[in-house]
Every structure is written in structure tokens, then in C-alpha cells.
Short mmCIF file of C-alpha atoms in Angstrom, two decimals:
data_model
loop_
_atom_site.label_atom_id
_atom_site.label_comp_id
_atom_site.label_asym_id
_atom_site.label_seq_id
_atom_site.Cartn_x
_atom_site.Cartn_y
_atom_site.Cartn_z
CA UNK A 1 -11.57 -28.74 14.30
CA UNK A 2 -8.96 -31.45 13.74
CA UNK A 3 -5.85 -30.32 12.26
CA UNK A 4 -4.03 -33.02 10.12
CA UNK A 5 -0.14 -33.64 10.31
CA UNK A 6 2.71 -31.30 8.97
CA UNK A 7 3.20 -31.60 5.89
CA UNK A 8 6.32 -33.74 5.21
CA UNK A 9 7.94 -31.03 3.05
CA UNK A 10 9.41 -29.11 5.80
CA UNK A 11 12.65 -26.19 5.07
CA UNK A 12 15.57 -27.95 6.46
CA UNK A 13 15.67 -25.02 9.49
CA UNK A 14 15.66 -26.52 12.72
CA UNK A 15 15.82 -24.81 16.18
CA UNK A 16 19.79 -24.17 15.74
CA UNK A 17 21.74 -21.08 14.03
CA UNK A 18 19.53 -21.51 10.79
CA UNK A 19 16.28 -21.30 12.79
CA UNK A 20 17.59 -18.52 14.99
CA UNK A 21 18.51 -16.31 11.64
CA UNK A 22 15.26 -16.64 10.03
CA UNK A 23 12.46 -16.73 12.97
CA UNK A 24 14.43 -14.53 14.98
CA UNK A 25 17.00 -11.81 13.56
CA UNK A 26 15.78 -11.31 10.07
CA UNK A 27 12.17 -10.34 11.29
CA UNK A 28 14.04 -8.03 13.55
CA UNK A 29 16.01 -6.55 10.75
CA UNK A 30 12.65 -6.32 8.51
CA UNK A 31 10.64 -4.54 11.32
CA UNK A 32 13.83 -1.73 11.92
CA UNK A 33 14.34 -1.48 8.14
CA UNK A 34 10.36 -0.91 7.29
CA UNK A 35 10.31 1.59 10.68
CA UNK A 36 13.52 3.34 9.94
CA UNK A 37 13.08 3.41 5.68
CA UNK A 38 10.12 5.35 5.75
CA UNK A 39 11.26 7.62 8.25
CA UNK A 40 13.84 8.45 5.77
CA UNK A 41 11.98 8.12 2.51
CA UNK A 42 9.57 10.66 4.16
CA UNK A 43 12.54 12.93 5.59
CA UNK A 44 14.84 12.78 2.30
CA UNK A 45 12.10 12.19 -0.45
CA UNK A 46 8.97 13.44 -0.13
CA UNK A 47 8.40 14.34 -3.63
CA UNK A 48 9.24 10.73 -4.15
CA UNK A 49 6.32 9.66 -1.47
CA UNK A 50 3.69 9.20 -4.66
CA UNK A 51 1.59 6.25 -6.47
CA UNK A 52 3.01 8.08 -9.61
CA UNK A 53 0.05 7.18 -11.18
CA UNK A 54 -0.77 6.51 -14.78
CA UNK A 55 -3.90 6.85 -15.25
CA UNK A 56 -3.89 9.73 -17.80
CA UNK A 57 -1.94 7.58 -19.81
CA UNK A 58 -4.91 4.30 -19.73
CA UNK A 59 -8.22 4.19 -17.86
CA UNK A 60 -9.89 1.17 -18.99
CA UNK A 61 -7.89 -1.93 -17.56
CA UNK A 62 -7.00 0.09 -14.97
CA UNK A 63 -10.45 0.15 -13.80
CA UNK A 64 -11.05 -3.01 -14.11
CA UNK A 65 -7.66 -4.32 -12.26
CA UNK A 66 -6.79 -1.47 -9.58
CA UNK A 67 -10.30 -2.08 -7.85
CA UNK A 68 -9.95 -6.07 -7.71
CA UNK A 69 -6.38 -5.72 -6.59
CA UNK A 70 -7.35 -3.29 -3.83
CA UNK A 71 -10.27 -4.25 -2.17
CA UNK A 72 -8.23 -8.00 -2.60
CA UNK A 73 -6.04 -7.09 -0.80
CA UNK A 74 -7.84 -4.81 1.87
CA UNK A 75 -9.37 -8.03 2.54
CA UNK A 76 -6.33 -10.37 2.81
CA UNK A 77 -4.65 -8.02 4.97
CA UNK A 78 -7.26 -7.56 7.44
CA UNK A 79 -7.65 -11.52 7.53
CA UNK A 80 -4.12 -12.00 8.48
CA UNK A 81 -4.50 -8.96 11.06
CA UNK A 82 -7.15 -11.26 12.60
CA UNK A 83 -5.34 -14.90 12.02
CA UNK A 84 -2.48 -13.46 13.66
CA UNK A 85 -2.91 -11.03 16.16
CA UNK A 86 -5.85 -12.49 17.63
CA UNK A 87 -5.63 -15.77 19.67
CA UNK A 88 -7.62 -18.92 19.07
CA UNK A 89 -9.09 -18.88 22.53
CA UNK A 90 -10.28 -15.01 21.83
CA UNK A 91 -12.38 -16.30 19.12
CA UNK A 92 -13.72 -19.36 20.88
CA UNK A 93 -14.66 -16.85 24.05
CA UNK A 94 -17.21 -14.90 22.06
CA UNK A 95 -18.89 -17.90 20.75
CA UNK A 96 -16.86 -18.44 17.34
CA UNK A 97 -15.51 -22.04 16.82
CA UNK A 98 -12.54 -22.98 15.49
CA UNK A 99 -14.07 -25.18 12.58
CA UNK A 100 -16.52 -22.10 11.24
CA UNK A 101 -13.31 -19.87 12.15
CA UNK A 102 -11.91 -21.67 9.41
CA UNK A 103 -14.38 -22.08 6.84
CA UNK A 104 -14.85 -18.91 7.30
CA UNK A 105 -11.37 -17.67 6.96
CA UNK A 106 -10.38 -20.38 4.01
CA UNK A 107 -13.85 -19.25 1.90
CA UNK A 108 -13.03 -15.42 2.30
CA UNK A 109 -9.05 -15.56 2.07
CA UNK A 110 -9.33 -17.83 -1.43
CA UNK A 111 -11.82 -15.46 -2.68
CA UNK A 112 -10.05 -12.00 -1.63
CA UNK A 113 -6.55 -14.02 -3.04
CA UNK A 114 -7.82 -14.95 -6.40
CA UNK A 115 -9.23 -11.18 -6.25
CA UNK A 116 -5.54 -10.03 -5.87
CA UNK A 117 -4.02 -12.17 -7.85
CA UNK A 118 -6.63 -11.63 -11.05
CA UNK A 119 -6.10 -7.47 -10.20
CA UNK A 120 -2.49 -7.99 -9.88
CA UNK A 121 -2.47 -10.11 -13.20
CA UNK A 122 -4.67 -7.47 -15.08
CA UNK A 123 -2.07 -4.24 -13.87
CA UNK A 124 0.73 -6.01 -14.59
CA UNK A 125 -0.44 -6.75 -18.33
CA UNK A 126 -1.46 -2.68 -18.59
CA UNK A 127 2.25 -1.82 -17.60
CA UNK A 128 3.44 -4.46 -20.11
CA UNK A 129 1.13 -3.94 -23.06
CA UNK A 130 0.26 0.11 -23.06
CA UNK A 131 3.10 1.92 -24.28
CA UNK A 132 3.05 5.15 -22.38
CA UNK A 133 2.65 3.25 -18.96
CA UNK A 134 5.55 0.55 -19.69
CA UNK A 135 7.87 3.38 -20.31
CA UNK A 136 6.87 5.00 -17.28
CA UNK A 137 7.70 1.67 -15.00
CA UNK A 138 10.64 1.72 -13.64
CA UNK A 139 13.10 -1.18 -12.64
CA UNK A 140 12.11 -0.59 -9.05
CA UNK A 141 8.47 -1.01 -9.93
CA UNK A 142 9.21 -4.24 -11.56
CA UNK A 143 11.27 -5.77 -8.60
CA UNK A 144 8.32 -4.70 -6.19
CA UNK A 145 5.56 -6.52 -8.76
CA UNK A 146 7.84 -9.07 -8.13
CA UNK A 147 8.12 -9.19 -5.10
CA UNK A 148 4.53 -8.82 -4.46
CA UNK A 149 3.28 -11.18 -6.59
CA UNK A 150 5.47 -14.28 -5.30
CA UNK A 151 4.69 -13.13 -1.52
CA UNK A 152 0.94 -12.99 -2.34
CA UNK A 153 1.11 -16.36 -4.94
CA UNK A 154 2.43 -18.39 -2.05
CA UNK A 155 0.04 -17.05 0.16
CA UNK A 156 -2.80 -18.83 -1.82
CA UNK A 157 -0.57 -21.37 -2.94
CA UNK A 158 -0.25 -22.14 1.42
CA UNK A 159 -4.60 -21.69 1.63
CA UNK A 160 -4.87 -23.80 -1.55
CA UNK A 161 -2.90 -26.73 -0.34
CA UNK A 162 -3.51 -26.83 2.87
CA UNK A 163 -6.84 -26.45 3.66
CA UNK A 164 -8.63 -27.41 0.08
CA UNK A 165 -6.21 -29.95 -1.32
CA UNK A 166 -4.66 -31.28 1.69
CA UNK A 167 -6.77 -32.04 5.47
CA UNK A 168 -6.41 -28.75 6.61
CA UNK A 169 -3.71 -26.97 8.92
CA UNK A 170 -4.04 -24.87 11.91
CA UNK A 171 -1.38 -22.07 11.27
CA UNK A 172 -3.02 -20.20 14.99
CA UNK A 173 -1.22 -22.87 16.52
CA UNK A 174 2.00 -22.22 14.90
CA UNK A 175 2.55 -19.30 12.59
CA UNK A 176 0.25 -16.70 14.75
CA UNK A 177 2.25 -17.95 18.68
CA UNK A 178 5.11 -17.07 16.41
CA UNK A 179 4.30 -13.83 15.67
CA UNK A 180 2.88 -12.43 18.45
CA UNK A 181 6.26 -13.66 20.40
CA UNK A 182 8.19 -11.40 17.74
CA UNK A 183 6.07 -8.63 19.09
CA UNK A 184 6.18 -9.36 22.59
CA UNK A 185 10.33 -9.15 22.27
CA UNK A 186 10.21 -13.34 23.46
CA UNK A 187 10.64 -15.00 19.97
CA UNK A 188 10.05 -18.82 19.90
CA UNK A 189 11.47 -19.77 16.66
CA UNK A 190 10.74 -23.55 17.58
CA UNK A 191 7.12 -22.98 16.47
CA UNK A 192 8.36 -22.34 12.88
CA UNK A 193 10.08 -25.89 12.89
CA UNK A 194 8.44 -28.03 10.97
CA UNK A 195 5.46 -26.36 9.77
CA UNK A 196 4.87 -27.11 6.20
CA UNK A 197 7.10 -25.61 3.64
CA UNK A 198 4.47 -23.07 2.08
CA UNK A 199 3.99 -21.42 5.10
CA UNK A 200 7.48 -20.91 5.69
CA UNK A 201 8.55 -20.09 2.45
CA UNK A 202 4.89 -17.53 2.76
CA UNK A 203 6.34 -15.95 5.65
CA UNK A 204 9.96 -15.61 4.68
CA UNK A 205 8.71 -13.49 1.44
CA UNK A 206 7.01 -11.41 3.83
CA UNK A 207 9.58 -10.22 5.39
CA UNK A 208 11.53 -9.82 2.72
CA UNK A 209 8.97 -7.59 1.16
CA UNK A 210 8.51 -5.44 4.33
CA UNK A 211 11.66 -5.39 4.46
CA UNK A 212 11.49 -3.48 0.26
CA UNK A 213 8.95 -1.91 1.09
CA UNK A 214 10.64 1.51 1.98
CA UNK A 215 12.07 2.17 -1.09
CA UNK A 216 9.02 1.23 -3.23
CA UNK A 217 5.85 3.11 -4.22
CA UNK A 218 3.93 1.11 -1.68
CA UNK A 219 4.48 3.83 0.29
CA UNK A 220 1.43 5.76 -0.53
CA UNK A 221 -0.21 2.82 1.30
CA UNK A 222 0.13 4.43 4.78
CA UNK A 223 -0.75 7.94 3.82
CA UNK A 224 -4.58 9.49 3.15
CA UNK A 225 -4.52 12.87 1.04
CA UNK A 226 -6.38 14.44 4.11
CA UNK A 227 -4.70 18.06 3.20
CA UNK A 228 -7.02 18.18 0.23
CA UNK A 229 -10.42 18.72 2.62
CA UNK A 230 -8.49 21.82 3.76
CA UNK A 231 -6.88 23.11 1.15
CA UNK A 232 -7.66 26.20 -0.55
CA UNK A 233 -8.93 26.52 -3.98
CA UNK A 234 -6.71 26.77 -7.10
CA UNK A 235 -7.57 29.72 -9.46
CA UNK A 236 -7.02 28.90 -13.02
CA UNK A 237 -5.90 31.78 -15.37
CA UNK A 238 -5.26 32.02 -19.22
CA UNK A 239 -2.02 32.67 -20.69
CA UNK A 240 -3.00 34.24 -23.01
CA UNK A 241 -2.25 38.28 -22.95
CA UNK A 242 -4.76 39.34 -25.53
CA UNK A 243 -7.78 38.11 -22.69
CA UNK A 244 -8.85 39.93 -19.87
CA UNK A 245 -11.80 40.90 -17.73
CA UNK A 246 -13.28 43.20 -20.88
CA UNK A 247 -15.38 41.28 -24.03
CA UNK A 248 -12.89 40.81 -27.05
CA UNK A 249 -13.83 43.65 -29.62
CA UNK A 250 -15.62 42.59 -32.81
CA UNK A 251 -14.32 42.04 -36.03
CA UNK A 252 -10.86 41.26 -37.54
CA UNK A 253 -7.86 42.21 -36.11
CA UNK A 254 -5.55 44.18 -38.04
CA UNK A 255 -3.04 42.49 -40.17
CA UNK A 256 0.85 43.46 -39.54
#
């Protein structure tokens, strides 16, 4: 597939200090803060490691907007596990080109991020609009709605004008050489020069949010409540005195 120019919006970041501090030390700093913040979130707070869910308090938007937001979003992070982590030449090995590649990736990522977005939209109107569950958010949970929704919005803002509006960009040959060199401890920060500003601006909420992510109810994200297949059962008993294991006797009770 033929990938059109950069777009000529670019951050002015070039390969000096600027480009050094975002492409280089801040995902550094994001990776030991998400690592080392949930170590201690789990070690300091672990009754604090919970969804704190409200669903006793409203059931019917939130079934409606909790499954679009999470299967959304399932989906969009599983695409950018693929666009990322696995190379362009991978893909073309097993037969996959790089134009159904991305037709493939644009149809599914615009569908999973308006998904998100409409999930995301509906939750966020629950927390506003039922009164029980707006009293129960907190300022933290408003920062990380926040923060989610501008990292995701640019996200499909980047898809959206790239490859639908625009001629189409080929972020494997920028964005994903980046990333993988962050892993491989031989960051090229040159590859983020120039790339158009959505993607940049995409990535830099990114880490930012990984970066939050800690100290947020996300949290529950990389946990499964597997202690529940093995836990034993929970016997239920009244309160109140006057029952026991013998029929209640007939008739009126006594008065005084």
C-alpha cells in the first residue's frame, strides 16, 4: 500500500533535547511509574484495588454502556497489541498484505473506537445524571474519565484523519519501530519526528495515562476474581433471636 506524506502539522519536537524528553525519558518514567504504582497500590491498598462498582445504585444505562465500552475497548487494545508489537514484514510472511492489513485494521479500529467512545459517552452521562452514582464519583474518577476519554478521542481522531479523511498513513513504519526500540532499551526518537501531529499528540496521552493509571480504579483491569471458584460458601443467618431451628408456636404472643 502507498502511504501518502506527513501530514504538515507536525509538534515542533525535533531530534534535540525536546525529542529526547518525550520519545525517550518520559516513556521511561511512564513504564517505572505504571510497574512500580501498582506494586504499591497492591502492597499499601488493597482494599482500595476495586471497580467500586455502582451498579446497585442503576442497572439500566449501565447495561447498555459498560458492555459497548468494554468489548470497545478489548478490541482497540488488542489492535494496537498487533499494530505495534508485530512487524510489517511478520504480517506480509504469512501471506497478509499490507493494503488488506489496513483495511482491515482501519474498518475494525473505527468500529471498536466509536464502540468506546458511544460506551464511554453513555457511563459518563449515568455518573452525571443518577444521583446516587454522581455522589459516589470521586474527583479521581473524574480526572481518569478524563484522561481516558481525550487519550481514546485522539486515537480515533488519528484513524479518522488519517486513513478516511486524509490518503492514509503507515504508523508500522513509524510509531510501531518506535516502540518496539523503547522495549528493546535502543530508543530511536527520530522516528517520532515528523509524524503527523495526531499521532503524536495520541501517543503522548498514552503515556500520560499509563503513567495515572496506578492510582486510578483501572486497576481492576489486570486482576480476574479467580479466588471466587475456590472459595468456600457463605452461610447466611437471621438476626433475629426469636428464630431458630424449631417451627414458631401458633397464635399471639403475649402482650407485656
Amino acid at each position: 500500500m502507498s502511504t501518502a506524506p506527513a501530514h504538515p502539522v507536525t509538534l515542533a519536537v525535533e531530534s534535540g533535547t525536546g525529542g529526547i524528553l518525550l520519545w525517550v525519558a518520559l516513556p521511561y518514567v511512564s513504564l517505572a511509574v505504571f510497574v512500580l504504582g501498582h506494586i504499591w497500590r497492591y502492597r499499601y491498598d488493597k482494599f482500595g484495588w476495586t471497580t467500586r462498582s455502582s451498579q446497585l445504585y442503576e442497572n439500566r444505562l449501565l447495561r447498555i454502556g459498560s458492555p459497548l465500552f468494554h468489548f470497545g475497548i478489548l478490541i482497540v487494545a488488542l489492535g494496537h497489541v498487533g499494530g505495534l508489537l508485530i512487524p510489517e514484514s511478520w504480517t506480509e510472511a504469512v501471506g497478509i498484505s499490507e493494503r488488506t492489513y489496513h483495511v482491515l485494521a482501519v474498518v475494525l479500529g473505527t468500529v471498536a473506537g466509536v464502540a468506546t467512545v458511544g460506551g464511554m459517552a453513555i457511563l459518563i452521562y449515568r455518573r452525571r445524571t443518577v444521583g446516587p452514582v454522581f455522589s459516589a464519583t470521586t474527583r479521581n474518577d473524574k480526572a481518569m474519565y478524563l484522561a481516558l476519554a481525550v487519550t481514546i478521542g485522539l486515537g480515533l481522531a488519528a484513524t479518522v484523519a488519517a486513513n478516511i479523511a486524509g490518503g492514509g498513513y503507515n504508523y508500522r513504519e513509524t510509531v510501531s519501530p518506535w516502540f518496539r526500540s523503547v522495549f528493546s532499551l535502543q530508543p530511536d526518537p527520530d522516528l517520532m519526528t515528523g509524524i503527523p501531529v495526531l499521532f503524536q499528540l495520541h501517543a503522548l496521552s498514552a503515556l500520560l495515562l499509563f503513567a495515572f493509571w496506578p492510582f486510578t480504579r483501572l486497576v481492576h483491569m489486570l486482576t480476574a476474581p479467580l479466588g471466587y471458584l475456590t472459595r468456600p460458601y457463605i452461610v447466611y443467618r437471621s438476626r433475629d433471636t426469636r428464630l431458630g431451628t424449631r417451627a414458631p408456636r401458633r397464635g399471639w404472643d403475649r402482650v407485656g
